[in-house]
Amino acid sequence: MKKYTIKNIAELAGVSKGTVDRVIHKRGKVSVKALEKVNAVLSEIDYKPNLLARSLKKTKEYHICVVLPDFNKDPFWRPCFEGIEAAVQEFASFGVFIEPFFFHPNDVNSFIEINKKVLELSPDAVLLAPLFYKETVAIVNNYALADIIVSKFNNQLETEKTKNFVGQDLFKSGRIAASLLQMIISKNAAIAIIHIDEDYNNSIHMQEKEKGFRHYFNELEDANYVINTYNTKQAALENRLDSIFNNTSKVEAIFVTTSKVYKVADFFKAKHIKNVKIVGYDLLDENIQYLNDGIINFLIHQDPKKQVYLGLSYLVDYFLFDKEIPAKSLLPIDIITSENLETYL
Amino acid sequence: MKKYTIKNIAELAGVSKGTVDRVIHKRGKVSVKALEKVNAVLSEIDYKPNLLARSLKKTKEYHICVVLPDFNKDPFWRPCFEGIEAAVQEFASFGVFIEPFFFHPNDVNSFIEINKKVLELSPDAVLLAPLFYKETVAIVNNYALADIIVSKFNNQLETEKTKNFVGQDLFKSGRIAASLLQMIISKNAAIAIIHIDEDYNNSIHMQEKEKGFRHYFNELEDANYVINTYNTKQAALENRLDSIFNNTSKVEAIFVTTSKVYKVADFFKAKHIKNVKIVGYDLLDENIQYLNDGIINFLIHQDPKKQVYLGLSYLVDYFLFDKEIPAKSLLPIDIITSENLETYL
DNA sequence: CAATAAAATGTGTTCGAACACACTTTATGA
DNA sequence: TCATAAAGTGTGTTCGAACACATTTTATTG
């Protein structure tokens, strides 16, 4: 498989490299005769432009802003930051400048503000964790007007102007949680779904998971699991759990729909309650600890680091190498136990 | 973070770009005074050479050969071929030429022959599936003498001359299989480990998995699972299973140490035996079918496609961008059930 | 059929690093 | 002190694609 250059093609076609260039890029100003000659050669050979040379010439500096919650406010987002750091290193020598911007996960205004700031910087692209639905729609619109490409990760909100999303299928993820619990609890047991959130920002996120979870059990034949849902803020969690796990409780299993599952585990450890199975999300240090202790039984890995890194890779490949960005990139839903945990760290 | 070029540095240091180049590449022929001036500038700024320009200039064509078993003989290797195809596409435009070479997985001679052939081609690197231990040692030696870089994947054989390996921790993988079965079988149940192989080429591979599997159960306190190991060739498998699963069998679970687990599932389907739990390896079409049918309970995903692709990426990054190749790259050990399967396809 | 516009084509420079080669300065020995 | 070697330094070309600009060819009009 010989490698051809523009010059090679020009010689083969008996024209100049300028003409070949115009044909390839459809810039017009080419006679029918020349066009045919060049196309004849192009159809003969498998021309792959040297991407190194191409992006070297372009020489443009690309600026990508990542907008995500502050990981000091919610540790879930720390791996995302690590993903950004990795990407910064990796892509700096290609002239891509990646910059993170943080907002408060419970404060819509900080979300709006930071996006306003980013918009003013007019970067080439924005990678966004769209926690707030309504506001995201407006913001994405503004970005679109300013010709800024927007990709989203983690939360899949259907907005017209962005079609790029990196994340997981949340419904399926809920089903998986259900199937895992089913394996280790008795038939028709009582199950609690717990949504822990401050202002229900994540509500769509959590609701999808719940739907999937319930869907799994509803689909079972000859089974009648008792599933109750509890919404609570972090501060009220302990009281809530206290009221659920009173003396008469028959709840055998808990599905926590976010990475906050360690908060629930805290409770069980403190109260020395055993034999309640717990499934939750994400490899936070606290969760890992409880998984190893056997208090949490399964974690579902959403791999936020990979989500961010992949989202950024797509943008870089798009800018540098004209690759298309996949509209939807759904990552595998990894099942984590204390046994295979290590291999993911 | 401004981007500096050699020319920038030369101006800042008051020398020519040639001198800067000599300093950066430690080519010598630089006076102490000039060296100091350039180093002063270099320590001030964060110079990252433009990798695009660098590899463009190098212009060299790299040739990488992948040596692996013929996937027509064993479907396990098909995804590897897909990984190669993806890499071929991806890296062709960077001047990297990747070529697969197949040997017969049960024929040492074909392994030796094909490697001889590859050696004669004197590629820049070889990515190797080292099925046969003794022969691999000799072959790797020959490659080393010819200054050909060797990376290995799938089977981790400790040879002096190669330190690059992409694969999984097999011992851990065995432990994971054990932990999965433990969740769904009764306490102190009887378990069969089945090694299916023609000539025990994979023996090290399979033995590691068995060790891990047994280690898990041995470690349990107050438990006494009965674990028996059976070695069999594919042709003899049915008879063997017949003798194990006779009327008095109490075997509740089976661990098949390779992707051939569908062969075992074939038996159970044909004989209408239910309630025997099965764990095996890899997402072959046949295995996927049995997983969905509920005959196979878990599959462990070794992601051979990713192994090959990653192995090739490392080599390309090494050649093009001077990145170091990690000595050992252990991929996550994915637990696959009928629920999360789809997200891996 | 000039004159001029319009279209087509070719030439040359640029991106940044790498390196060959030419040139200048310093060191060494007779 | 001069010749010559050795060390140090700078200049210029190359990689391949992209594009600006100059030049040539063809079409159009009075």
mmCIF file with all atom_site columns, N, CA, C and O in Angstrom, chain B residues 72-118:
data_model
loop_
_atom_site.group_PDB
_atom_site.id
_atom_site.type_symbol
_atom_site.label_atom_id
_atom_site.label_alt_id
_atom_site.label_comp_id
_atom_site.label_asym_id
_atom_site.label_entity_id
_atom_site.label_seq_id
_atom_site.pdbx_PDB_ins_code
_atom_site.Cartn_x
_atom_site.Cartn_y
_atom_site.Cartn_z
_atom_site.occupancy
_atom_site.B_iso_or_equiv
_atom_site.pdbx_formal_charge
_atom_site.auth_seq_id
_atom_site.auth_comp_id
_atom_site.auth_asym_id
_atom_site.auth_atom_id
_atom_site.pdbx_PDB_model_num
ATOM 1   N N  . ASN B 1 72  ? -10.220 -18.320 11.980 1.00 0.00 ? 72  ASN B N  1
ATOM 2   C CA . ASN B 1 72  ? -11.072 -19.353 11.417 1.00 0.00 ? 72  ASN B CA 1
ATOM 3   C C  . ASN B 1 72  ? -10.924 -20.666 12.178 1.00 0.00 ? 72  ASN B C  1
ATOM 4   O O  . ASN B 1 72  ? -11.820 -21.500 12.194 1.00 0.00 ? 72  ASN B O  1
ATOM 5   N N  . LYS B 1 73  ? -9.779  -20.796 12.818 1.00 0.00 ? 73  LYS B N  1
ATOM 6   C CA . LYS B 1 73  ? -9.537  -22.007 13.605 1.00 0.00 ? 73  LYS B CA 1
ATOM 7   C C  . LYS B 1 73  ? -10.101 -21.871 15.012 1.00 0.00 ? 73  LYS B C  1
ATOM 8   O O  . LYS B 1 73  ? -10.519 -22.844 15.619 1.00 0.00 ? 73  LYS B O  1
ATOM 9   N N  . ASP B 1 74  ? -10.095 -20.670 15.521 1.00 0.00 ? 74  ASP B N  1
ATOM 10  C CA . ASP B 1 74  ? -10.636 -20.430 16.868 1.00 0.00 ? 74  ASP B CA 1
ATOM 11  C C  . ASP B 1 74  ? -11.253 -19.031 16.900 1.00 0.00 ? 74  ASP B C  1
ATOM 12  O O  . ASP B 1 74  ? -10.548 -18.028 16.808 1.00 0.00 ? 74  ASP B O  1
ATOM 13  N N  . PRO B 1 75  ? -12.585 -18.974 17.012 1.00 0.00 ? 75  PRO B N  1
ATOM 14  C CA . PRO B 1 75  ? -13.278 -17.680 16.890 1.00 0.00 ? 75  PRO B CA 1
ATOM 15  C C  . PRO B 1 75  ? -12.889 -16.671 17.960 1.00 0.00 ? 75  PRO B C  1
ATOM 16  O O  . PRO B 1 75  ? -13.175 -15.490 17.817 1.00 0.00 ? 75  PRO B O  1
ATOM 17  N N  . PHE B 1 76  ? -12.249 -17.146 19.003 1.00 0.00 ? 76  PHE B N  1
ATOM 18  C CA . PHE B 1 76  ? -11.798 -16.215 20.040 1.00 0.00 ? 76  PHE B CA 1
ATOM 19  C C  . PHE B 1 76  ? -10.979 -15.086 19.448 1.00 0.00 ? 76  PHE B C  1
ATOM 20  O O  . PHE B 1 76  ? -11.024 -13.954 19.920 1.00 0.00 ? 76  PHE B O  1
ATOM 21  N N  . TRP B 1 77  ? -10.238 -15.401 18.406 1.00 0.00 ? 77  TRP B N  1
ATOM 22  C CA . TRP B 1 77  ? -9.282  -14.426 17.875 1.00 0.00 ? 77  TRP B CA 1
ATOM 23  C C  . TRP B 1 77  ? -9.877  -13.452 16.877 1.00 0.00 ? 77  TRP B C  1
ATOM 24  O O  . TRP B 1 77  ? -9.199  -12.551 16.403 1.00 0.00 ? 77  TRP B O  1
ATOM 25  N N  . ARG B 1 78  ? -11.146 -13.625 16.552 1.00 0.00 ? 78  ARG B N  1
ATOM 26  C CA . ARG B 1 78  ? -11.744 -12.718 15.579 1.00 0.00 ? 78  ARG B CA 1
ATOM 27  C C  . ARG B 1 78  ? -11.723 -11.249 16.032 1.00 0.00 ? 78  ARG B C  1
ATOM 28  O O  . ARG B 1 78  ? -11.338 -10.362 15.268 1.00 0.00 ? 78  ARG B O  1
ATOM 29  N N  . PRO B 1 79  ? -12.108 -10.985 17.274 1.00 0.00 ? 79  PRO B N  1
ATOM 30  C CA . PRO B 1 79  ? -12.074 -9.575  17.714 1.00 0.00 ? 79  PRO B CA 1
ATOM 31  C C  . PRO B 1 79  ? -10.677 -8.970  17.618 1.00 0.00 ? 79  PRO B C  1
ATOM 32  O O  . PRO B 1 79  ? -10.547 -7.775  17.359 1.00 0.00 ? 79  PRO B O  1
ATOM 33  N N  . CYS B 1 80  ? -9.664  -9.801  17.801 1.00 0.00 ? 80  CYS B N  1
ATOM 34  C CA . CYS B 1 80  ? -8.301  -9.289  17.654 1.00 0.00 ? 80  CYS B CA 1
ATOM 35  C C  . CYS B 1 80  ? -8.092  -8.763  16.255 1.00 0.00 ? 80  CYS B C  1
ATOM 36  O O  . CYS B 1 80  ? -7.489  -7.707  16.045 1.00 0.00 ? 80  CYS B O  1
ATOM 37  N N  . PHE B 1 81  ? -8.602  -9.510  15.313 1.00 0.00 ? 81  PHE B N  1
ATOM 38  C CA . PHE B 1 81  ? -8.462  -9.093  13.928 1.00 0.00 ? 81  PHE B CA 1
ATOM 39  C C  . PHE B 1 81  ? -9.201  -7.778  13.702 1.00 0.00 ? 81  PHE B C  1
ATOM 40  O O  . PHE B 1 81  ? -8.713  -6.886  13.000 1.00 0.00 ? 81  PHE B O  1
ATOM 41  N N  . GLU B 1 82  ? -10.360 -7.652  14.332 1.00 0.00 ? 82  GLU B N  1
ATOM 42  C CA . GLU B 1 82  ? -11.092 -6.385  14.228 1.00 0.00 ? 82  GLU B CA 1
ATOM 43  C C  . GLU B 1 82  ? -10.279 -5.235  14.816 1.00 0.00 ? 82  GLU B C  1
ATOM 44  O O  . GLU B 1 82  ? -10.273 -4.135  14.275 1.00 0.00 ? 82  GLU B O  1
ATOM 45  N N  . GLY B 1 83  ? -9.617  -5.522  15.909 1.00 0.00 ? 83  GLY B N  1
ATOM 46  C CA . GLY B 1 83  ? -8.751  -4.508  16.513 1.00 0.00 ? 83  GLY B CA 1
ATOM 47  C C  . GLY B 1 83  ? -7.639  -4.097  15.560 1.00 0.00 ? 83  GLY B C  1
ATOM 48  O O  . GLY B 1 83  ? -7.299  -2.919  15.454 1.00 0.00 ? 83  GLY B O  1
ATOM 49  N N  . ILE B 1 84  ? -7.099  -5.076  14.861 1.00 0.00 ? 84  ILE B N  1
ATOM 50  C CA . ILE B 1 84  ? -6.047  -4.781  13.887 1.00 0.00 ? 84  ILE B CA 1
ATOM 51  C C  . ILE B 1 84  ? -6.608  -3.907  12.778 1.00 0.00 ? 84  ILE B C  1
ATOM 52  O O  . ILE B 1 84  ? -6.018  -2.894  12.402 1.00 0.00 ? 84  ILE B O  1
ATOM 53  N N  . GLU B 1 85  ? -7.765  -4.304  12.270 1.00 0.00 ? 85  GLU B N  1
ATOM 54  C CA . GLU B 1 85  ? -8.373  -3.538  11.175 1.00 0.00 ? 85  GLU B CA 1
ATOM 55  C C  . GLU B 1 85  ? -8.616  -2.082  11.567 1.00 0.00 ? 85  GLU B C  1
ATOM 56  O O  . GLU B 1 85  ? -8.354  -1.168  10.793 1.00 0.00 ? 85  GLU B O  1
ATOM 57  N N  . ALA B 1 86  ? -9.105  -1.909  12.786 1.00 0.00 ? 86  ALA B N  1
ATOM 58  C CA . ALA B 1 86  ? -9.335  -0.539  13.258 1.00 0.00 ? 86  ALA B CA 1
ATOM 59  C C  . ALA B 1 86  ? -8.027  0.238   13.292 1.00 0.00 ? 86  ALA B C  1
ATOM 60  O O  . ALA B 1 86  ? -7.960  1.390   12.862 1.00 0.00 ? 86  ALA B O  1
ATOM 61  N N  . ALA B 1 87  ? -6.991  -0.418  13.789 1.00 0.00 ? 87  ALA B N  1
ATOM 62  C CA . ALA B 1 87  ? -5.695  0.250   13.907 1.00 0.00 ? 87  ALA B CA 1
ATOM 63  C C  . ALA B 1 87  ? -5.111  0.552   12.526 1.00 0.00 ? 87  ALA B C  1
ATOM 64  O O  . ALA B 1 87  ? -4.519  1.617   12.318 1.00 0.00 ? 87  ALA B O  1
ATOM 65  N N  . VAL B 1 88  ? -5.279  -0.357  11.597 1.00 0.00 ? 88  VAL B N  1
ATOM 66  C CA . VAL B 1 88  ? -4.780  -0.136  10.239 1.00 0.00 ? 88  VAL B CA 1
ATOM 67  C C  . VAL B 1 88  ? -5.361  1.158   9.690  1.00 0.00 ? 88  VAL B C  1
ATOM 68  O O  . VAL B 1 88  ? -4.641  2.037   9.209  1.00 0.00 ? 88  VAL B O  1
ATOM 69  N N  . GLN B 1 89  ? -6.671  1.275   9.762  1.00 0.00 ? 89  GLN B N  1
ATOM 70  C CA . GLN B 1 89  ? -7.362  2.478   9.307  1.00 0.00 ? 89  GLN B CA 1
ATOM 71  C C  . GLN B 1 89  ? -6.828  3.718   10.003 1.00 0.00 ? 89  GLN B C  1
ATOM 72  O O  . GLN B 1 89  ? -6.441  4.694   9.380  1.00 0.00 ? 89  GLN B O  1
ATOM 73  N N  . GLU B 1 90  ? -6.843  3.630   11.299 1.00 0.00 ? 90  GLU B N  1
ATOM 74  C CA . GLU B 1 90  ? -6.517  4.782   12.147 1.00 0.00 ? 90  GLU B CA 1
ATOM 75  C C  . GLU B 1 90  ? -5.108  5.307   11.899 1.00 0.00 ? 90  GLU B C  1
ATOM 76  O O  . GLU B 1 90  ? -4.880  6.508   11.876 1.00 0.00 ? 90  GLU B O  1
ATOM 77  N N  . PHE B 1 91  ? -4.160  4.410   11.711 1.00 0.00 ? 91  PHE B N  1
ATOM 78  C CA . PHE B 1 91  ? -2.766  4.831   11.714 1.00 0.00 ? 91  PHE B CA 1
ATOM 79  C C  . PHE B 1 91  ? -2.140  4.914   10.331 1.00 0.00 ? 91  PHE B C  1
ATOM 80  O O  . PHE B 1 91  ? -1.005  5.354   10.190 1.00 0.00 ? 91  PHE B O  1
ATOM 81  N N  . ALA B 1 92  ? -2.899  4.488   9.313  1.00 0.00 ? 92  ALA B N  1
ATOM 82  C CA . ALA B 1 92  ? -2.348  4.506   7.954  1.00 0.00 ? 92  ALA B CA 1
ATOM 83  C C  . ALA B 1 92  ? -1.907  5.912   7.569  1.00 0.00 ? 92  ALA B C  1
ATOM 84  O O  . ALA B 1 92  ? -0.849  6.107   6.984  1.00 0.00 ? 92  ALA B O  1
ATOM 85  N N  . SER B 1 93  ? -2.713  6.899   7.934  1.00 0.00 ? 93  SER B N  1
ATOM 86  C CA . SER B 1 93  ? -2.402  8.255   7.497  1.00 0.00 ? 93  SER B CA 1
ATOM 87  C C  . SER B 1 93  ? -1.244  8.861   8.292  1.00 0.00 ? 93  SER B C  1
ATOM 88  O O  . SER B 1 93  ? -0.838  9.982   8.029  1.00 0.00 ? 93  SER B O  1
ATOM 89  N N  . PHE B 1 94  ? -0.742  8.115   9.242  1.00 0.00 ? 94  PHE B N  1
ATOM 90  C CA . PHE B 1 94  ? 0.462   8.569   9.949  1.00 0.00 ? 94  PHE B CA 1
ATOM 91  C C  . PHE B 1 94  ? 1.695   7.822   9.446  1.00 0.00 ? 94  PHE B C  1
ATOM 92  O O  . PHE B 1 94  ? 2.754   7.898   10.061 1.00 0.00 ? 94  PHE B O  1
ATOM 93  N N  . GLY B 1 95  ? 1.529   7.103   8.380  1.00 0.00 ? 95  GLY B N  1
ATOM 94  C CA . GLY B 1 95  ? 2.672   6.392   7.840  1.00 0.00 ? 95  GLY B CA 1
ATOM 95  C C  . GLY B 1 95  ? 3.023   5.132   8.590  1.00 0.00 ? 95  GLY B C  1
ATOM 96  O O  . GLY B 1 95  ? 4.158   4.680   8.571  1.00 0.00 ? 95  GLY B O  1
ATOM 97  N N  . VAL B 1 96  ? 2.029   4.555   9.258  1.00 0.00 ? 96  VAL B N  1
ATOM 98  C CA . VAL B 1 96  ? 2.265   3.292   9.952  1.00 0.00 ? 96  VAL B CA 1
ATOM 99  C C  . VAL B 1 96  ? 1.540   2.190   9.204  1.00 0.00 ? 96  VAL B C  1
ATOM 100 O O  . VAL B 1 96  ? 0.346   2.291   8.934  1.00 0.00 ? 96  VAL B O  1
ATOM 101 N N  . PHE B 1 97  ? 2.274   1.164   8.894  1.00 0.00 ? 97  PHE B N  1
ATOM 102 C CA . PHE B 1 97  ? 1.725   0.068   8.102  1.00 0.00 ? 97  PHE B CA 1
ATOM 103 C C  . PHE B 1 97  ? 1.644   -1.176  8.984  1.00 0.00 ? 97  PHE B C  1
ATOM 104 O O  . PHE B 1 97  ? 2.658   -1.692  9.433  1.00 0.00 ? 97  PHE B O  1
ATOM 105 N N  . ILE B 1 98  ? 0.430   -1.611  9.236  1.00 0.00 ? 98  ILE B N  1
ATOM 106 C CA . ILE B 1 98  ? 0.200   -2.730  10.157 1.00 0.00 ? 98  ILE B CA 1
ATOM 107 C C  . ILE B 1 98  ? -0.294  -3.932  9.380  1.00 0.00 ? 98  ILE B C  1
ATOM 108 O O  . ILE B 1 98  ? -1.198  -3.814  8.552  1.00 0.00 ? 98  ILE B O  1
ATOM 109 N N  . GLU B 1 99  ? 0.304   -5.074  9.655  1.00 0.00 ? 99  GLU B N  1
ATOM 110 C CA . GLU B 1 99  ? 0.017   -6.263  8.856  1.00 0.00 ? 99  GLU B CA 1
ATOM 111 C C  . GLU B 1 99  ? -0.167  -7.467  9.776  1.00 0.00 ? 99  GLU B C  1
ATOM 112 O O  . GLU B 1 99  ? 0.667   -7.723  10.639 1.00 0.00 ? 99  GLU B O  1
ATOM 113 N N  . PRO B 1 100 ? -1.263  -8.198  9.609  1.00 0.00 ? 100 PRO B N  1
ATOM 114 C CA . PRO B 1 100 ? -1.474  -9.383  10.448 1.00 0.00 ? 100 PRO B CA 1
ATOM 115 C C  . PRO B 1 100 ? -0.862  -10.646 9.841  1.00 0.00 ? 100 PRO B C  1
ATOM 116 O O  . PRO B 1 100 ? -0.806  -10.791 8.622  1.00 0.00 ? 100 PRO B O  1
ATOM 117 N N  . PHE B 1 101 ? -0.414  -11.552 10.711 1.00 0.00 ? 101 PHE B N  1
ATOM 118 C CA . PHE B 1 101 ? 0.086   -12.861 10.283 1.00 0.00 ? 101 PHE B CA 1
ATOM 119 C C  . PHE B 1 101 ? -0.542  -13.926 11.176 1.00 0.00 ? 101 PHE B C  1
ATOM 120 O O  . PHE B 1 101 ? -0.519  -13.795 12.397 1.00 0.00 ? 101 PHE B O  1
ATOM 121 N N  . PHE B 1 102 ? -1.055  -14.953 10.537 1.00 0.00 ? 102 PHE B N  1
ATOM 122 C CA . PHE B 1 102 ? -1.809  -15.943 11.298 1.00 0.00 ? 102 PHE B CA 1
ATOM 123 C C  . PHE B 1 102 ? -1.084  -17.282 11.388 1.00 0.00 ? 102 PHE B C  1
ATOM 124 O O  . PHE B 1 102 ? -0.466  -17.723 10.428 1.00 0.00 ? 102 PHE B O  1
ATOM 125 N N  . PHE B 1 103 ? -1.198  -17.896 12.543 1.00 0.00 ? 103 PHE B N  1
ATOM 126 C CA . PHE B 1 103 ? -0.713  -19.271 12.661 1.00 0.00 ? 103 PHE B CA 1
ATOM 127 C C  . PHE B 1 103 ? -1.847  -20.146 13.184 1.00 0.00 ? 103 PHE B C  1
ATOM 128 O O  . PHE B 1 103 ? -2.882  -19.644 13.620 1.00 0.00 ? 103 PHE B O  1
ATOM 129 N N  . HIS B 1 104 ? -1.627  -21.430 13.109 1.00 0.00 ? 104 HIS B N  1
ATOM 130 C CA . HIS B 1 104 ? -2.641  -22.356 13.586 1.00 0.00 ? 104 HIS B CA 1
ATOM 131 C C  . HIS B 1 104 ? -2.487  -22.513 15.095 1.00 0.00 ? 104 HIS B C  1
ATOM 132 O O  . HIS B 1 104 ? -1.415  -22.864 15.577 1.00 0.00 ? 104 HIS B O  1
ATOM 133 N N  . PRO B 1 105 ? -3.566  -22.250 15.843 1.00 0.00 ? 105 PRO B N  1
ATOM 134 C CA . PRO B 1 105 ? -3.436  -22.223 17.302 1.00 0.00 ? 105 PRO B CA 1
ATOM 135 C C  . PRO B 1 105 ? -3.005  -23.554 17.918 1.00 0.00 ? 105 PRO B C  1
ATOM 136 O O  . PRO B 1 105 ? -2.552  -23.584 19.062 1.00 0.00 ? 105 PRO B O  1
ATOM 137 N N  . ASN B 1 106 ? -3.135  -24.647 17.157 1.00 0.00 ? 106 ASN B N  1
ATOM 138 C CA . ASN B 1 106 ? -2.738  -25.939 17.718 1.00 0.00 ? 106 ASN B CA 1
ATOM 139 C C  . ASN B 1 106 ? -1.460  -26.482 17.101 1.00 0.00 ? 106 ASN B C  1
ATOM 140 O O  . ASN B 1 106 ? -1.116  -27.636 17.295 1.00 0.00 ? 106 ASN B O  1
ATOM 141 N N  . ASP B 1 107 ? -0.781  -25.634 16.372 1.00 0.00 ? 107 ASP B N  1
ATOM 142 C CA . ASP B 1 107 ? 0.358   -26.136 15.617 1.00 0.00 ? 107 ASP B CA 1
ATOM 143 C C  . ASP B 1 107 ? 1.596   -25.275 15.891 1.00 0.00 ? 107 ASP B C  1
ATOM 144 O O  . ASP B 1 107 ? 1.734   -24.170 15.371 1.00 0.00 ? 107 ASP B O  1
ATOM 145 N N  . VAL B 1 108 ? 2.462   -25.845 16.713 1.00 0.00 ? 108 VAL B N  1
ATOM 146 C CA . VAL B 1 108 ? 3.671   -25.098 17.080 1.00 0.00 ? 108 VAL B CA 1
ATOM 147 C C  . VAL B 1 108 ? 4.477   -24.734 15.848 1.00 0.00 ? 108 VAL B C  1
ATOM 148 O O  . VAL B 1 108 ? 5.049   -23.652 15.775 1.00 0.00 ? 108 VAL B O  1
ATOM 149 N N  . ASN B 1 109 ? 4.520   -25.660 14.911 1.00 0.00 ? 109 ASN B N  1
ATOM 150 C CA . ASN B 1 109 ? 5.346   -25.413 13.731 1.00 0.00 ? 109 ASN B CA 1
ATOM 151 C C  . ASN B 1 109 ? 4.863   -24.205 12.939 1.00 0.00 ? 109 ASN B C  1
ATOM 152 O O  . ASN B 1 109 ? 5.672   -23.409 12.468 1.00 0.00 ? 109 ASN B O  1
ATOM 153 N N  . SER B 1 110 ? 3.573   -24.080 12.807 1.00 0.00 ? 110 SER B N  1
ATOM 154 C CA . SER B 1 110 ? 3.074   -22.927 12.061 1.00 0.00 ? 110 SER B CA 1
ATOM 155 C C  . SER B 1 110 ? 3.427   -21.638 12.802 1.00 0.00 ? 110 SER B C  1
ATOM 156 O O  . SER B 1 110 ? 3.678   -20.601 12.187 1.00 0.00 ? 110 SER B O  1
ATOM 157 N N  . PHE B 1 111 ? 3.469   -21.720 14.110 1.00 0.00 ? 111 PHE B N  1
ATOM 158 C CA . PHE B 1 111 ? 3.879   -20.563 14.917 1.00 0.00 ? 111 PHE B CA 1
ATOM 159 C C  . PHE B 1 111 ? 5.328   -20.199 14.627 1.00 0.00 ? 111 PHE B C  1
ATOM 160 O O  . PHE B 1 111 ? 5.664   -19.033 14.386 1.00 0.00 ? 111 PHE B O  1
ATOM 161 N N  . ILE B 1 112 ? 6.165   -21.234 14.611 1.00 0.00 ? 112 ILE B N  1
ATOM 162 C CA . ILE B 1 112 ? 7.587   -21.006 14.332 1.00 0.00 ? 112 ILE B CA 1
ATOM 163 C C  . ILE B 1 112 ? 7.782   -20.468 12.924 1.00 0.00 ? 112 ILE B C  1
ATOM 164 O O  . ILE B 1 112 ? 8.502   -19.492 12.698 1.00 0.00 ? 112 ILE B O  1
ATOM 165 N N  . GLU B 1 113 ? 7.092   -21.111 11.982 1.00 0.00 ? 113 GLU B N  1
ATOM 166 C CA . GLU B 1 113 ? 7.234   -20.724 10.584 1.00 0.00 ? 113 GLU B CA 1
ATOM 167 C C  . GLU B 1 113 ? 6.852   -19.264 10.343 1.00 0.00 ? 113 GLU B C  1
ATOM 168 O O  . GLU B 1 113 ? 7.568   -18.513 9.692  1.00 0.00 ? 113 GLU B O  1
ATOM 169 N N  . ILE B 1 114 ? 5.695   -18.914 10.877 1.00 0.00 ? 114 ILE B N  1
ATOM 170 C CA . ILE B 1 114 ? 5.196   -17.568 10.591 1.00 0.00 ? 114 ILE B CA 1
ATOM 171 C C  . ILE B 1 114 ? 6.114   -16.520 11.205 1.00 0.00 ? 114 ILE B C  1
ATOM 172 O O  . ILE B 1 114 ? 6.343   -15.449 10.640 1.00 0.00 ? 114 ILE B O  1
ATOM 173 N N  . ASN B 1 115 ? 6.674   -16.845 12.346 1.00 0.00 ? 115 ASN B N  1
ATOM 174 C CA . ASN B 1 115 ? 7.591   -15.898 12.968 1.00 0.00 ? 115 ASN B CA 1
ATOM 175 C C  . ASN B 1 115 ? 8.896   -15.784 12.185 1.00 0.00 ? 115 ASN B C  1
ATOM 176 O O  . ASN B 1 115 ? 9.500   -14.707 12.129 1.00 0.00 ? 115 ASN B O  1
ATOM 177 N N  . LYS B 1 116 ? 9.292   -16.885 11.612 1.00 0.00 ? 116 LYS B N  1
ATOM 178 C CA . LYS B 1 116 ? 10.483  -16.847 10.760 1.00 0.00 ? 116 LYS B CA 1
ATOM 179 C C  . LYS B 1 116 ? 10.240  -15.881 9.585  1.00 0.00 ? 116 LYS B C  1
ATOM 180 O O  . LYS B 1 116 ? 11.065  -15.037 9.260  1.00 0.00 ? 116 LYS B O  1
ATOM 181 N N  . LYS B 1 117 ? 9.075   -16.042 9.008  1.00 0.00 ? 117 LYS B N  1
ATOM 182 C CA . LYS B 1 117 ? 8.690   -15.204 7.875  1.00 0.00 ? 117 LYS B CA 1
ATOM 183 C C  . LYS B 1 117 ? 8.674   -13.720 8.280  1.00 0.00 ? 117 LYS B C  1
ATOM 184 O O  . LYS B 1 117 ? 9.186   -12.854 7.562  1.00 0.00 ? 117 LYS B O  1
ATOM 185 N N  . VAL B 1 118 ? 8.087   -13.461 9.427  1.00 0.00 ? 118 VAL B N  1
ATOM 186 C CA . VAL B 1 118 ? 8.003   -12.077 9.901  1.00 0.00 ? 118 VAL B CA 1
ATOM 187 C C  . VAL B 1 118 ? 9.400   -11.524 10.164 1.00 0.00 ? 118 VAL B C  1
ATOM 188 O O  . VAL B 1 118 ? 9.703   -10.378 9.826  1.00 0.00 ? 118 VAL B O  1
#
